[in-house]
Amino acid sequence: MSPLLEVADLHVEFRSRGSAVKAVNGLSYTLEEGETLAILGESGSGKSVAAQAVMGILDTPPGRITNGSVRFRGTELLGLPEKKRRAYRGAQIAMIFQDALSSLNPVHRVGDQIAEMLVVHRGTSRREARKRAVELMDRVRIPSAAERAGDFPHQFSGGMRQRVMIAMALALEPDVLIADEPTTALDVTVQAQIMRLLSELQDEMAMGLILITHDLGVVADVADRIALMYAGRVVEEAGVEELYARPAHPYAEGLLLSVPRIDVRGRELTPIKGAPPNLAAIPPGCPFHPRCPRARDRCSAEVPELRLVRAGEGASDRSGARSGAPSPGNDSGHRSACHYAEEVVSDGR
Amino acid sequence: MWRYVVRRLLQMVPVLIGTTLLIYLAVFALPGDPIRALGGDKPMPPAVYASLRHHYHLDQPLIVQYGHYLWGLVHGDFGETLNGQPVADVMKTDWAVTARLALTAWIFELVVGIGLGVWAGRRKGGVVDTLVLSGTTLVIAVPTFVLAYCAQLVFGLKLGWFPTAGTDDGWPYSYLLPGIVLGSASLAYIARLTRTSLVENFRADYVRTAVAKGLSRRRVLVRHTLRNSLIPVITYLGVDLGSLMAGAIVIEGIFNLPGIGGQIFTAIQIKDGPTVVGIATLLVLVYLFANLVVDILYGVLDPRIRYE
Amino acid sequence: MSETTQVAATAQTGAVVSGASASLWGDAWRDLCRRVTFWVAVVILAFMGLLAAFPSLFTSVGPNGGCDVRQAKLRPPSWNPFAGGHHPLGTDTHGCDYWAQIVHGTRAPIVVGFLVTGIALALAITLGSLSGYYGRLLDAFLSRITDIFFGLPLLLGALVILTAFPSHGVFAESFVLGLLWWPTMTRLMRGQVLSVRDADYVQAARLLGARDLRIVVRHILPNAVAPVFVYAMLNVGVVIGYEATLDYLGVGLQYPTVSWGLQLSQAQEIFTDYPYLLIYPAVFLTATVLSFLLLGDAVRDALDPKLR
């Protein structure tokens, strides 16, 4: 059964004054129906750019998709004429952003902004669309939805504004929702509420959810699978529990070691040495090698492929292609882009 | 919303008093004796001189003079010219000319200015954009009176498209050329302001959201970017009226239009203090009122302001 | 540095690609050097500066010198000013060599432009910083005063004051214009200081025990002053334009001072028959103002981090 969304070997670069910044370098991942995929990475890892490329909302003069394919239910999206592409945007694949205050139009009422989705895509009448907007605001648990629909974005609190964004994105019951750091700008308790809301809505609507974040804690609760990004490509991909328990890439290993844990006392925090790479001059070979404690000669010469480290149930395909339908607790395999991944796994045991 | 309006109105009062005081001081506190000038070359008998001075309150301390003036203003009395006519009468006949001139300039600069700004901003860096940017810079660089003479020469005399002077052809023909010249500098500013505002708003996060919602480019432009972009332009329009009024002084002279701009200029030349103050006060009143309207409009367009 | 070692160094830190410094002013300067309009403006202004400072390099006659009324209104021999001859640009209504008059007419507008901007800038930086930094009473008081000045359209105020002003020299005119010009720049500076004042690094400086003066001078000013600086550059051009208008209206500089505005004023009655009388000073005036505008635009674009 074909996956809901399939991104293969995506390359995005930005040209400015002669130099090219390679923001995304061969990104590949798949999203199945009803699945929550967390794309994890530091700032500068290319996760937001990749999401925008998938949506087709990249700023195309500086940015360019130089290679790759994005398939939604088997249909190739890249290269579609803009008018057809627009039909998918918002209706089949929707996106919500980090800062709801700047992401909502300040001079339009909130209800109108939600209703706009229905008016434009489905041709619904203004009145009917407004009614639906209030229903949606109710569904995302905004109190007194009917009155608040006439308010402006700056009159809401941060958490409420993010709910408005979610209501707007879900207005047309899309099959995929991409959430780009939806809770980074919110404080912790509100974060938890929003994540729970997203999770519930996803179950109700059987939506695929791509959660882009840099917060390991947020991911642990909600995600089914994780794709860990570094320097514009996926370096490890696995089910959440699998990756947390048995990381197969030094980067994941380092990340997990650097997170403070409430149950381990008296241990020093071990950060990953060095800094994220300059995307205009990515190191040769494995991009992580300058910071890797396990780096060897091969690492600075040869770029590691994302390959299967442990096959998922029902899969024996070494090429790392999609395999079997996932189910909670079960996974479609554990992939890593490290020459010495097996070593990492065995060291961790 | 009402609180906002009332607050703006109240703020206007001290400004009005301060500005008229400034004008008053400028005219009457500086050397130069208008009464003697009235007499021309002939020496004036002391009794006549004294009585004239008394009539115009010039023999009293400045503050008292100003007090008299304010009191008169409140009753709609703009004072008397040095010839004995009420200033208000002098203004009545001529203000219509200036109003028509200003209106022509205003409509022209708004329509063409915003149009050019949007056209240039849509394709930033394109041919239209570069042309608009360089064209507007050039127009701003040339002083208005030079522009006026050149326009008169080229379009009035050589090409004969417009009447060169006077109001014989009535509205709008007589006012077209002077109005266009008067509005040209403001047009340049408006076009640039619109363009910059549009370009900035295109980069805004909420535009990205609008695109992510699957809206068409046109809808994103019109419903989401344009209105937000026009807010700074609206604010500019208030200040603009001031420069239009000042520019009218020059334009009316060059195109021989009998408006209050020319009136105030003549009054300045012959040192007719009361007329200068009277007309200047009227202009300031109009200017402050226009700014008030602009402020209110701003509140209507940008809901964030209303609730501050 | 060989390529591999450079790559290795980059890989280690991953931070800096090129070796050059990345300070705001350093970056801005490099950006400026790349722009054609910057160099065009610099060349023109350098030329005008030479004309103003060393007029004797360009003409042997003094200001208003060597005028022979019998040779008045001589048209230039050809449109090519380098064709040579005794009067390459013809003569004016008094028979003075037009080229000499234009050369001598350069100094006054430029001096006025810089003086006025200088006065306004000095006032703006001090008053704006004080008002923005200390706030409350001082700020409220200053805001009311700037409001009052804003209620008066600039040309109107300049007209009124200059007519009654006893002196008409360059310094007198600069003083009056400076008096009218400082509110806009002050408000701009104040706004900038306000936006920088609450920045974290200012708080940090305060917590480290820095005195107010040090905070303002070392932390707030460098970060707040850039837009004001750009505005000042553009402003010199605008002042020059205004100055010419005031000369043309007869309330600015007067004979025997020579300025482009005065030359244009002389030309107004007869330019339809002798267009060169209008065109030459107009070209020089426009070129100078344009250069300041281009310079200001280029500096602003170079300093704007968003446009990188």
PDB file of N, CA and C in Angstrom, chain A residues 17 273-278 280-284 289-291, chain C residues 7 10-18 31 34-35 307-308:
ATOM      1  N   ARG A  17      24.424  35.930  -4.137  1.00  0.00           N
ATOM      2  CA  ARG A  17      25.689  36.545  -4.525  1.00  0.00           C
ATOM      3  C   ARG A  17      26.754  35.520  -4.866  1.00  0.00           C
ATOM      4  N   LYS A 273      30.539  18.116  21.079  1.00  0.00           N
ATOM      5  CA  LYS A 273      31.527  19.176  20.868  1.00  0.00           C
ATOM      6  C   LYS A 273      31.374  19.772  19.466  1.00  0.00           C
ATOM      7  N   GLY A 274      31.868  20.992  19.316  1.00  0.00           N
ATOM      8  CA  GLY A 274      31.821  21.634  18.005  1.00  0.00           C
ATOM      9  C   GLY A 274      30.498  22.369  17.787  1.00  0.00           C
ATOM     10  N   ALA A 275      30.274  22.792  16.544  1.00  0.00           N
ATOM     11  CA  ALA A 275      29.074  23.560  16.218  1.00  0.00           C
ATOM     12  C   ALA A 275      28.490  23.049  14.904  1.00  0.00           C
ATOM     13  N   PRO A 276      27.211  23.338  14.637  1.00  0.00           N
ATOM     14  CA  PRO A 276      26.600  22.873  13.394  1.00  0.00           C
ATOM     15  C   PRO A 276      27.361  23.403  12.187  1.00  0.00           C
ATOM     16  N   PRO A 277      27.363  22.669  11.112  1.00  0.00           N
ATOM     17  CA  PRO A 277      28.205  23.045   9.970  1.00  0.00           C
ATOM     18  C   PRO A 277      27.665  24.273   9.251  1.00  0.00           C
ATOM     19  N   ASN A 278      28.560  25.004   8.607  1.00  0.00           N
ATOM     20  CA  ASN A 278      28.169  26.097   7.743  1.00  0.00           C
ATOM     21  C   ASN A 278      27.659  25.489   6.446  1.00  0.00           C
ATOM     22  N   ALA A 280      27.156  26.564   3.671  1.00  0.00           N
ATOM     23  CA  ALA A 280      27.787  26.969   2.414  1.00  0.00           C
ATOM     24  C   ALA A 280      29.076  26.199   2.210  1.00  0.00           C
ATOM     25  N   ALA A 281      29.517  25.486   3.225  1.00  0.00           N
ATOM     26  CA  ALA A 281      30.780  24.740   3.113  1.00  0.00           C
ATOM     27  C   ALA A 281      30.675  23.492   3.966  1.00  0.00           C
ATOM     28  N   ILE A 282      29.845  22.546   3.505  1.00  0.00           N
ATOM     29  CA  ILE A 282      29.613  21.324   4.280  1.00  0.00           C
ATOM     30  C   ILE A 282      30.858  20.436   4.202  1.00  0.00           C
ATOM     31  N   PRO A 283      31.303  19.905   5.350  1.00  0.00           N
ATOM     32  CA  PRO A 283      32.502  19.063   5.342  1.00  0.00           C
ATOM     33  C   PRO A 283      32.339  17.868   4.405  1.00  0.00           C
ATOM     34  N   PRO A 284      33.414  17.419   3.807  1.00  0.00           N
ATOM     35  CA  PRO A 284      33.321  16.281   2.893  1.00  0.00           C
ATOM     36  C   PRO A 284      33.068  14.987   3.657  1.00  0.00           C
ATOM     37  N   HIS A 289      31.270  14.231  10.801  1.00  0.00           N
ATOM     38  CA  HIS A 289      32.565  13.679  11.256  1.00  0.00           C
ATOM     39  C   HIS A 289      33.429  14.631  12.077  1.00  0.00           C
ATOM     40  N   PRO A 290      33.421  15.967  11.845  1.00  0.00           N
ATOM     41  CA  PRO A 290      34.274  16.827  12.666  1.00  0.00           C
ATOM     42  C   PRO A 290      33.891  16.798  14.145  1.00  0.00           C
ATOM     43  N   ARG A 291      32.638  16.441  14.442  1.00  0.00           N
ATOM     44  CA  ARG A 291      32.198  16.481  15.823  1.00  0.00           C
ATOM     45  C   ARG A 291      32.062  15.077  16.420  1.00  0.00           C
TER      46      ARG A 291
ATOM     47  N   VAL C   7      39.360  24.226   4.250  1.00  0.00           N
ATOM     48  CA  VAL C   7      38.166  23.399   4.473  1.00  0.00           C
ATOM     49  C   VAL C   7      38.225  22.735   5.828  1.00  0.00           C
ATOM     50  N   THR C  10      37.404  25.184   8.409  1.00  0.00           N
ATOM     51  CA  THR C  10      35.966  25.421   8.405  1.00  0.00           C
ATOM     52  C   THR C  10      35.241  24.288   9.090  1.00  0.00           C
ATOM     53  N   ALA C  11      35.693  23.075   8.742  1.00  0.00           N
ATOM     54  CA  ALA C  11      35.014  21.913   9.304  1.00  0.00           C
ATOM     55  C   ALA C  11      35.128  21.917  10.820  1.00  0.00           C
ATOM     56  N   GLN C  12      36.275  22.348  11.318  1.00  0.00           N
ATOM     57  CA  GLN C  12      36.446  22.378  12.771  1.00  0.00           C
ATOM     58  C   GLN C  12      35.440  23.284  13.433  1.00  0.00           C
ATOM     59  N   THR C  13      35.442  24.532  12.977  1.00  0.00           N
ATOM     60  CA  THR C  13      34.568  25.474  13.667  1.00  0.00           C
ATOM     61  C   THR C  13      33.207  25.547  13.006  1.00  0.00           C
ATOM     62  N   GLY C  14      33.217  25.349  11.703  1.00  0.00           N
ATOM     63  CA  GLY C  14      31.957  25.446  10.990  1.00  0.00           C
ATOM     64  C   GLY C  14      31.386  26.849  10.965  1.00  0.00           C
ATOM     65  N   ALA C  15      32.153  27.840  11.408  1.00  0.00           N
ATOM     66  CA  ALA C  15      31.542  29.164  11.556  1.00  0.00           C
ATOM     67  C   ALA C  15      31.854  30.098  10.403  1.00  0.00           C
ATOM     68  N   VAL C  16      33.106  30.492  10.238  1.00  0.00           N
ATOM     69  CA  VAL C  16      33.414  31.567   9.295  1.00  0.00           C
ATOM     70  C   VAL C  16      33.896  31.006   7.966  1.00  0.00           C
ATOM     71  N   VAL C  17      33.342  31.471   6.886  1.00  0.00           N
ATOM     72  CA  VAL C  17      33.794  31.022   5.571  1.00  0.00           C
ATOM     73  C   VAL C  17      34.882  31.942   5.037  1.00  0.00           C
ATOM     74  N   SER C  18      34.560  33.199   4.866  1.00  0.00           N
ATOM     75  CA  SER C  18      35.571  34.131   4.378  1.00  0.00           C
ATOM     76  C   SER C  18      36.286  34.741   5.566  1.00  0.00           C
ATOM     77  N   ASP C  31      29.466  46.726   0.582  1.00  0.00           N
ATOM     78  CA  ASP C  31      28.261  46.751  -0.237  1.00  0.00           C
ATOM     79  C   ASP C  31      28.175  48.054  -1.027  1.00  0.00           C
ATOM     80  N   ARG C  34      30.201  48.459  -4.146  1.00  0.00           N
ATOM     81  CA  ARG C  34      29.755  47.686  -5.285  1.00  0.00           C
ATOM     82  C   ARG C  34      28.658  48.376  -6.079  1.00  0.00           C
ATOM     83  N   ARG C  35      28.064  49.406  -5.503  1.00  0.00           N
ATOM     84  CA  ARG C  35      26.920  50.006  -6.186  1.00  0.00           C
ATOM     85  C   ARG C  35      27.329  51.108  -7.134  1.00  0.00           C
ATOM     86  N   LEU C 307      18.090  43.430   3.558  1.00  0.00           N
ATOM     87  CA  LEU C 307      18.210  43.357   2.114  1.00  0.00           C
ATOM     88  C   LEU C 307      19.426  42.570   1.668  1.00  0.00           C
ATOM     89  N   ARG C 308      20.054  41.901   2.613  1.00  0.00           N
ATOM     90  CA  ARG C 308      21.251  41.152   2.218  1.00  0.00           C
ATOM     91  C   ARG C 308      20.862  39.944   1.384  1.00  0.00           C
TER      92      ARG C 308
END
